[in-house]
Amino acid sequence: GENVEQHPSTLSVQEGDSAVIKCTYSDSASNYFPWYKQELGKRPQLIIDIRSNVGEKKDQRIAVTLNKTAKHFSLHITETQPEDSAVYFCAASKNDMRFGAGTRLTVKP
Amino acid sequence: DAGVIQSPRHEVTEMGQEVTLRCKPISGHDYLFWYRQTMMRGLELLIYFNNNVPIDDSGMPEDRFSAKMPNASFSTLKIQPSEPRDSAVYFCASSSGTPPGNEQFFGPGTRLTVL
């Protein structure tokens, strides 16, 4: 089955800096890669996603890149703000969805 | 739409007791997923349904766990008997259309504590 690895497990940045989270997946048939944000005590919520026929997608301060050959994808957050502090999960999907272990991002004011 | 609804939000029970978690997906969604979240193991997919039919239950940890979806608007996850290691947050999520490429909407979760 699909195996998703996510790095780093924790990330601390200064407000205004950029944050990058990386994921790799094992099943080359996976073709949908969402990113979820989970605030403390809340449910995961989709922030951005990318499909396998696209290499990059951007939505304001958030961007995701996908390298299908290398089977890795990344989340980029620019101009980070304290409210970006949360746990971020990547996932890879073919029929079901497998999540990475999560990255706890802390943005220091 | 009220979104995915889960009940109860919190459950505290003693080891050996039966626990039933409930989920109402978003109306019109034909996929329903059950996840378990712990610090040690992260978000684990337990089982998912398509049009009320279980498609993949390979994530169900053992025979103590069972899930049903008797109709399009209701699903249950049952643990019998419960054990302390079952303590976790259980999320239900739903989506529409054929995966991949469709956002899963998560419910608020049920925090289960087994003493």
XYZ file of C-alpha atoms in Angstrom:
224
model
C 0.000 0.000 0.000
C 0.866 3.662 -0.112
C 3.454 4.976 2.342
C 3.859 8.701 2.895
C 6.837 10.167 4.713
C 6.881 13.760 5.889
C 9.720 15.980 7.076
C 10.474 17.750 9.284
C 8.358 16.670 12.228
C 8.743 20.091 13.828
C 9.580 23.441 12.296
C 10.051 26.782 13.993
C 10.374 29.999 11.991
C 10.335 33.702 12.651
C 7.317 35.666 11.545
C 7.782 36.772 7.954
C 10.132 33.936 7.049
C 9.246 31.086 4.712
C 8.455 27.528 5.755
C 8.904 24.422 3.634
C 7.536 20.968 4.402
C 8.448 17.973 2.266
C 6.759 14.650 1.623
C 7.577 11.530 -0.335
C 5.233 8.775 -1.397
C 5.751 5.226 -2.564
C 2.874 4.369 -4.909
C 3.465 5.806 -8.366
C -0.262 5.370 -9.096
C -1.202 8.032 -6.532
C -2.455 11.090 -8.341
C -3.970 13.451 -5.799
C -1.927 15.221 -3.126
C -3.769 17.382 -0.602
C -2.376 19.317 2.331
C -4.363 19.689 5.534
C -3.909 22.106 8.410
C -4.944 21.077 11.892
C -5.085 23.580 14.708
C -4.957 22.379 18.286
C -8.124 20.525 19.221
C -9.669 21.053 15.808
C -10.324 18.913 12.774
C -7.965 18.744 9.758
C -8.956 21.187 7.032
C -7.805 21.277 3.439
C -5.611 24.242 2.580
C -4.383 23.329 -0.885
C -4.200 20.311 -3.169
C -2.508 19.309 -6.395
C -3.216 16.691 -9.002
C -0.649 14.612 -10.808
C -1.019 16.452 -14.100
C 0.149 19.693 -12.501
C 3.650 20.500 -11.284
C 2.920 23.542 -9.171
C -0.031 25.350 -7.688
C -0.216 28.585 -5.735
C -2.849 30.191 -3.574
C -1.778 33.500 -2.069
C 0.993 32.726 0.444
C 0.764 28.967 -0.019
C 2.245 26.947 -2.860
C 2.675 23.265 -3.514
C 5.081 21.593 -5.922
C 4.997 18.034 -7.198
C 7.755 15.958 -8.751
C 6.146 12.748 -9.979
C 9.400 11.274 -11.197
C 10.999 11.557 -7.800
C 7.673 10.940 -6.004
C 7.905 13.908 -3.749
C 5.884 17.021 -3.134
C 6.353 20.070 -0.967
C 4.368 22.793 0.758
C 5.754 26.312 0.773
C 4.380 29.037 3.021
C 5.764 32.516 2.483
C 5.548 35.531 4.783
C 4.531 33.332 7.685
C 2.239 34.705 10.356
C 1.594 33.507 13.928
C -1.814 32.191 12.833
C -0.023 29.781 10.499
C 1.102 27.883 13.603
C -0.520 24.438 13.435
C 0.168 20.847 12.444
C 0.316 20.321 8.695
C -0.349 16.958 7.064
C 0.434 15.893 3.549
C -1.442 13.020 1.945
C -1.317 10.926 -1.187
C -4.380 9.383 -2.752
C -5.225 6.850 -5.396
C -8.492 5.393 -4.167
C -8.155 6.045 -0.472
C -5.921 8.560 1.274
C -2.747 8.010 3.292
C -1.407 10.763 5.498
C 2.088 11.735 6.478
C 2.975 11.897 10.159
C 2.526 15.661 10.326
C 4.722 18.719 10.835
C 4.218 20.977 13.809
C 4.894 24.501 12.566
C 5.510 27.276 15.067
C 5.728 30.858 13.861
C 7.333 33.124 16.412
C 6.145 36.734 16.475
C -25.151 22.169 5.338
C -24.010 21.437 8.866
C -20.976 19.544 7.693
C -19.981 16.103 8.928
C -21.566 15.398 12.292
C -20.058 13.069 14.855
C -21.325 11.932 18.218
C -20.462 11.783 20.962
C -17.747 14.453 21.022
C -16.171 12.921 24.109
C -16.450 9.428 25.479
C -14.904 8.059 28.621
C -15.369 4.391 29.299
C -13.810 1.560 31.190
C -11.794 -1.234 29.695
C -13.981 -4.043 28.445
C -16.978 -1.882 27.668
C -18.513 -1.543 24.231
C -18.099 1.820 22.521
C -20.125 3.057 19.555
C -19.123 6.133 17.609
C -21.536 7.722 15.174
C -21.167 9.740 12.013
C -23.504 11.571 9.662
C -21.764 12.522 6.401
C -22.505 15.584 4.332
C -25.678 15.049 2.331
C -24.899 13.881 -1.195
C -21.422 12.604 -0.368
C -20.965 9.000 -1.429
C -17.646 8.280 0.283
C -17.210 7.969 4.030
C -13.926 7.455 5.858
C -13.069 6.580 9.451
C -9.685 7.706 10.835
C -7.960 7.319 14.164
C -5.484 9.941 15.383
C -2.903 9.428 18.105
C 0.357 11.153 18.917
C 2.305 7.983 18.249
C 0.701 6.866 14.995
C -0.689 10.067 13.515
C -3.757 9.905 11.270
C -4.584 6.331 10.324
C -7.248 5.329 7.844
C -9.317 2.564 9.413
C -11.962 1.897 6.778
C -13.840 3.603 4.001
C -17.215 3.130 2.331
C -18.509 3.934 -1.118
C -22.274 4.082 -1.516
C -22.636 2.408 1.887
C -20.428 -0.539 0.903
C -17.122 -1.106 2.728
C -14.316 -0.872 0.187
C -11.163 -1.228 2.231
C -11.012 -2.220 5.880
C -7.348 -3.168 5.942
C -6.673 -0.420 8.451
C -9.006 -1.815 11.069
C -6.620 -2.814 13.845
C -8.277 -6.027 14.944
C -11.507 -7.927 15.260
C -12.577 -5.799 18.180
C -13.284 -3.018 15.687
C -16.251 -3.078 13.322
C -17.914 -0.453 11.146
C -21.253 -0.295 9.410
C -23.064 2.053 7.117
C -26.730 1.019 7.008
C -27.711 3.980 4.844
C -26.251 7.003 3.079
C -26.664 9.290 6.064
C -25.319 7.222 8.936
C -22.292 5.173 9.907
C -21.061 3.617 13.121
C -17.683 2.492 14.379
C -17.898 0.000 17.207
C -15.185 -1.220 19.554
C -16.001 -4.281 21.610
C -14.373 -4.843 24.038
C -12.505 -1.566 24.403
C -8.926 -1.382 25.683
C -6.836 1.541 27.009
C -4.732 1.518 23.834
C -7.852 2.403 21.859
C -7.767 5.861 23.429
C -7.523 8.329 20.549
C -9.458 10.880 18.554
C -11.637 9.224 15.936
C -12.517 11.274 12.882
C -15.131 10.622 10.274
C -14.770 12.291 6.876
C -16.846 12.331 3.713
C -16.309 13.260 0.090
C -18.178 13.166 -3.176
C -17.258 11.703 -6.526
C -14.610 9.268 -7.500
C -11.295 9.646 -5.750
C -8.782 10.923 -6.187
C -9.186 14.598 -6.512
C -12.004 15.284 -4.103
C -11.624 17.047 -0.810
C -12.430 15.064 2.281
C -14.414 17.019 4.831
C -13.696 16.000 8.386
C -16.087 15.908 11.284
C -15.144 17.427 14.669
C -13.947 14.063 15.962
C -14.758 11.935 18.981
C -12.181 11.924 21.750
C -12.244 8.450 23.273
C -10.636 7.671 26.597
C -10.590 4.081 27.795
C -9.624 3.741 31.445
